[in-house]
mmCIF file of C-alpha atoms in Angstrom:
data_model
loop_
_atom_site.group_PDB
_atom_site.id
_atom_site.type_symbol
_atom_site.label_atom_id
_atom_site.label_comp_id
_atom_site.label_asym_id
_atom_site.label_seq_id
_atom_site.Cartn_x
_atom_site.Cartn_y
_atom_site.Cartn_z
ATOM 1 C CA UNK A 235 -32.705 0.148 9.262
ATOM 2 C CA UNK A 236 -34.246 3.595 9.497
ATOM 3 C CA UNK A 237 -34.943 5.876 6.514
ATOM 4 C CA UNK A 238 -36.149 9.434 7.004
ATOM 5 C CA UNK A 239 -35.643 13.077 6.075
ATOM 6 C CA UNK A 240 -32.886 14.980 7.867
ATOM 7 C CA UNK A 241 -35.473 17.330 9.432
ATOM 8 C CA UNK A 242 -36.729 14.398 11.500
ATOM 9 C CA UNK A 243 -33.315 13.502 12.938
ATOM 10 C CA UNK A 244 -34.247 14.485 16.530
ATOM 11 C CA UNK A 245 -36.697 11.565 16.605
ATOM 12 C CA UNK A 246 -33.706 9.189 16.642
ATOM 13 C CA UNK A 247 -31.371 10.811 19.181
ATOM 14 C CA UNK A 248 -32.420 8.479 22.011
ATOM 15 C CA UNK A 249 -31.510 5.305 20.101
ATOM 16 C CA UNK A 250 -27.750 5.755 20.543
ATOM 17 C CA UNK A 251 -25.706 8.236 22.625
ATOM 18 C CA UNK A 252 -23.711 9.429 19.574
ATOM 19 C CA UNK A 253 -26.619 9.988 17.174
ATOM 20 C CA UNK A 254 -27.228 13.609 18.199
ATOM 21 C CA UNK A 255 -23.561 14.482 17.606
ATOM 22 C CA UNK A 256 -23.602 12.725 14.234
ATOM 23 C CA UNK A 257 -26.670 14.622 13.032
ATOM 24 C CA UNK A 258 -25.291 17.887 14.468
ATOM 25 C CA UNK A 259 -22.137 17.343 12.414
ATOM 26 C CA UNK A 260 -24.183 17.074 9.215
ATOM 27 C CA UNK A 261 -26.066 20.278 10.023
ATOM 28 C CA UNK A 262 -22.967 22.261 11.034
ATOM 29 C CA UNK A 263 -20.636 21.564 8.112
ATOM 30 C CA UNK A 264 -20.837 23.340 4.762
ATOM 31 C CA UNK A 265 -22.308 20.246 3.172
ATOM 32 C CA UNK A 266 -21.775 21.427 -0.409
ATOM 33 C CA UNK A 267 -18.158 22.530 0.093
ATOM 34 C CA UNK A 268 -16.746 19.780 2.329
ATOM 35 C CA UNK A 269 -14.043 17.890 0.415
ATOM 36 C CA UNK A 270 -14.173 14.200 -0.405
ATOM 37 C CA UNK A 271 -12.338 12.006 2.101
ATOM 38 C CA UNK A 272 -12.254 11.111 5.774
ATOM 39 C CA UNK A 273 -13.050 13.766 8.398
ATOM 40 C CA UNK A 274 -12.458 13.157 12.102
ATOM 41 C CA UNK A 275 -15.309 13.843 14.514
ATOM 42 C CA UNK A 276 -14.424 11.787 17.624
ATOM 43 C CA UNK A 277 -11.459 9.613 16.643
ATOM 44 C CA UNK A 278 -12.391 5.984 16.036
ATOM 45 C CA UNK A 279 -15.681 6.489 17.892
ATOM 46 C CA UNK A 280 -17.132 8.544 15.050
ATOM 47 C CA UNK A 281 -15.835 9.868 11.739
ATOM 48 C CA UNK A 282 -17.264 11.010 8.411
ATOM 49 C CA UNK A 283 -16.511 9.758 4.919
ATOM 50 C CA UNK A 284 -17.505 12.243 2.217
ATOM 51 C CA UNK A 285 -18.053 10.510 -1.110
ATOM 52 C CA UNK A 286 -18.741 11.676 -4.664
ATOM 53 C CA UNK A 287 -19.365 9.003 -7.288
ATOM 54 C CA UNK A 288 -21.521 7.855 -10.144
ATOM 55 C CA UNK A 289 -24.207 5.423 -9.073
ATOM 56 C CA UNK A 290 -23.764 1.935 -10.515
ATOM 57 C CA UNK A 291 -25.936 -0.709 -12.084
ATOM 58 C CA UNK A 292 -27.310 -3.371 -9.742
ATOM 59 C CA UNK A 293 -25.155 -6.121 -11.262
ATOM 60 C CA UNK A 294 -22.067 -4.119 -10.193
ATOM 61 C CA UNK A 295 -23.242 -3.816 -6.588
ATOM 62 C CA UNK A 296 -22.010 -5.800 -3.615
ATOM 63 C CA UNK A 297 -23.772 -6.594 -0.345
ATOM 64 C CA UNK A 298 -22.021 -5.501 2.831
ATOM 65 C CA UNK A 299 -22.555 -5.178 6.560
ATOM 66 C CA UNK A 300 -20.458 -3.955 9.486
ATOM 67 C CA UNK A 301 -20.029 -5.247 13.018
ATOM 68 C CA UNK A 302 -18.202 -2.413 14.793
ATOM 69 C CA UNK A 303 -19.980 0.585 13.245
ATOM 70 C CA UNK A 304 -23.462 1.868 12.556
ATOM 71 C CA UNK A 305 -23.668 3.753 9.259
ATOM 72 C CA UNK A 306 -25.484 7.063 9.045
ATOM 73 C CA UNK A 307 -25.627 7.686 5.298
ATOM 74 C CA UNK A 308 -26.920 11.097 4.202
ATOM 75 C CA UNK A 309 -27.516 11.884 0.526
ATOM 76 C CA UNK A 310 -26.335 15.427 -0.203
ATOM 77 C CA UNK A 311 -26.876 15.534 -3.975
ATOM 78 C CA UNK A 312 -28.519 13.172 -6.420
ATOM 79 C CA UNK A 313 -30.371 9.986 -5.562
ATOM 80 C CA UNK A 314 -29.480 6.330 -5.272
ATOM 81 C CA UNK A 315 -30.994 2.952 -4.771
ATOM 82 C CA UNK A 316 -29.990 1.185 -1.567
ATOM 83 C CA UNK A 317 -30.265 -2.567 -1.419
ATOM 84 C CA UNK A 318 -31.441 -3.876 1.946
ATOM 85 C CA UNK A 319 -31.774 -7.282 3.604
ATOM 86 C CA UNK A 320 -31.307 -8.683 7.084
ATOM 87 C CA UNK A 321 -27.896 -10.383 7.196
ATOM 88 C CA UNK A 322 -29.573 -13.657 8.247
ATOM 89 C CA UNK A 323 -31.377 -13.813 4.870
ATOM 90 C CA UNK A 324 -28.091 -13.724 2.927
ATOM 91 C CA UNK A 325 -25.083 -16.002 2.710
ATOM 92 C CA UNK A 326 -22.205 -14.539 4.721
ATOM 93 C CA UNK A 327 -18.636 -14.382 3.451
ATOM 94 C CA UNK A 328 -15.488 -13.997 5.547
ATOM 95 C CA UNK A 329 -15.532 -10.963 7.818
ATOM 96 C CA UNK A 330 -12.526 -8.614 7.433
ATOM 97 C CA UNK A 331 -11.811 -7.311 10.944
ATOM 98 C CA UNK A 332 -9.394 -4.606 9.748
ATOM 99 C CA UNK A 333 -11.941 -3.082 7.357
ATOM 100 C CA UNK A 334 -15.039 -3.923 9.442
ATOM 101 C CA UNK A 335 -16.450 -5.423 6.253
ATOM 102 C CA UNK A 336 -18.728 -8.447 5.988
ATOM 103 C CA UNK A 337 -19.425 -9.460 2.378
ATOM 104 C CA UNK A 338 -22.799 -11.075 1.776
ATOM 105 C CA UNK A 339 -24.433 -12.840 -1.144
ATOM 106 C CA UNK A 340 -28.028 -13.270 -2.210
ATOM 107 C CA UNK A 341 -31.095 -11.202 -2.988
ATOM 108 C CA UNK A 342 -32.799 -8.399 -1.091
ATOM 109 C CA UNK A 343 -35.045 -5.395 -1.515
ATOM 110 C CA UNK A 344 -34.208 -1.903 -2.736
ATOM 111 C CA UNK A 345 -35.267 1.489 -1.425
ATOM 112 C CA UNK A 346 -34.671 4.914 -2.963
ATOM 113 C CA UNK A 347 -32.711 7.602 -1.118
ATOM 114 C CA UNK A 348 -33.090 11.134 -2.454
ATOM 115 C CA UNK A 349 -31.213 14.289 -1.567
ATOM 116 C CA UNK A 350 -32.098 15.301 1.982
ATOM 117 C CA UNK A 351 -32.749 11.730 3.158
ATOM 118 C CA UNK A 352 -30.665 9.598 5.492
ATOM 119 C CA UNK A 353 -30.510 5.934 6.367
ATOM 120 C CA UNK A 354 -29.284 4.375 9.615
ATOM 121 C CA UNK A 355 -27.780 0.925 9.073
ATOM 122 C CA UNK A 356 -27.143 -1.294 12.080
ATOM 123 C CA UNK A 357 -24.911 -4.419 12.232
ATOM 124 C CA UNK A 358 -27.788 -6.706 11.195
ATOM 125 C CA UNK A 359 -28.606 -4.539 8.161
ATOM 126 C CA UNK A 360 -27.012 -5.803 4.959
ATOM 127 C CA UNK A 361 -26.896 -3.038 2.395
ATOM 128 C CA UNK A 362 -25.869 -2.448 -1.195
ATOM 129 C CA UNK A 363 -25.280 1.301 -1.521
ATOM 130 C CA UNK A 364 -24.814 3.481 -4.589
ATOM 131 C CA UNK A 365 -27.226 1.760 -6.968
ATOM 132 C CA UNK A 366 -28.454 3.636 -10.026
ATOM 133 C CA UNK A 367 -32.096 4.514 -10.373
ATOM 134 C CA UNK A 368 -32.357 4.016 -14.107
ATOM 135 C CA UNK A 369 -29.070 5.151 -15.627
ATOM 136 C CA UNK A 370 -25.960 5.888 -13.518
ATOM 137 C CA UNK A 371 -25.792 9.515 -12.360
ATOM 138 C CA UNK A 372 -23.545 11.597 -10.074
ATOM 139 C CA UNK A 373 -24.226 11.541 -6.340
ATOM 140 C CA UNK A 374 -22.662 12.986 -3.201
ATOM 141 C CA UNK A 375 -23.081 11.397 0.203
ATOM 142 C CA UNK A 376 -21.783 11.787 3.740
ATOM 143 C CA UNK A 377 -21.347 8.493 5.587
ATOM 144 C CA UNK A 378 -20.811 8.842 9.311
ATOM 145 C CA UNK A 379 -19.358 5.753 10.965
ATOM 146 C CA UNK A 380 -20.625 5.519 14.540
ATOM 147 C CA UNK A 381 -19.037 2.972 16.884
ATOM 148 C CA UNK A 382 -21.618 0.517 18.213
ATOM 149 C CA UNK A 383 -20.046 0.520 21.702
#
């Protein structure tokens, strides 16, 4: 897992061949006007999910991880807590190949993501996104799904 401000994105370009394109996409779109939903970037190799939601209480959260995609999650507005644990520290459920969704169970840590921050989540990074910091509040986020291969 990597957490940083969007201004520092160039530091991470060399990690994966699609990272530069993913960060360029965030910088080139009208981030405040882009509608909620899925937006194609490079077919199944890379696409964006724009989300607006109210953060939720920790007891409503669910651990997840992905095998086929790296998540680049960028907070546009608001702030949220993000649960984090290595998948090997949690109990794994049944992986859903169609949804690239691995449910996990157990306890982990939490970090805070504020507007202007991003997190890179790799297949070994269990995460619980969208957690409230205090009371639930509105948030907007762009999640770019980047194929591992």
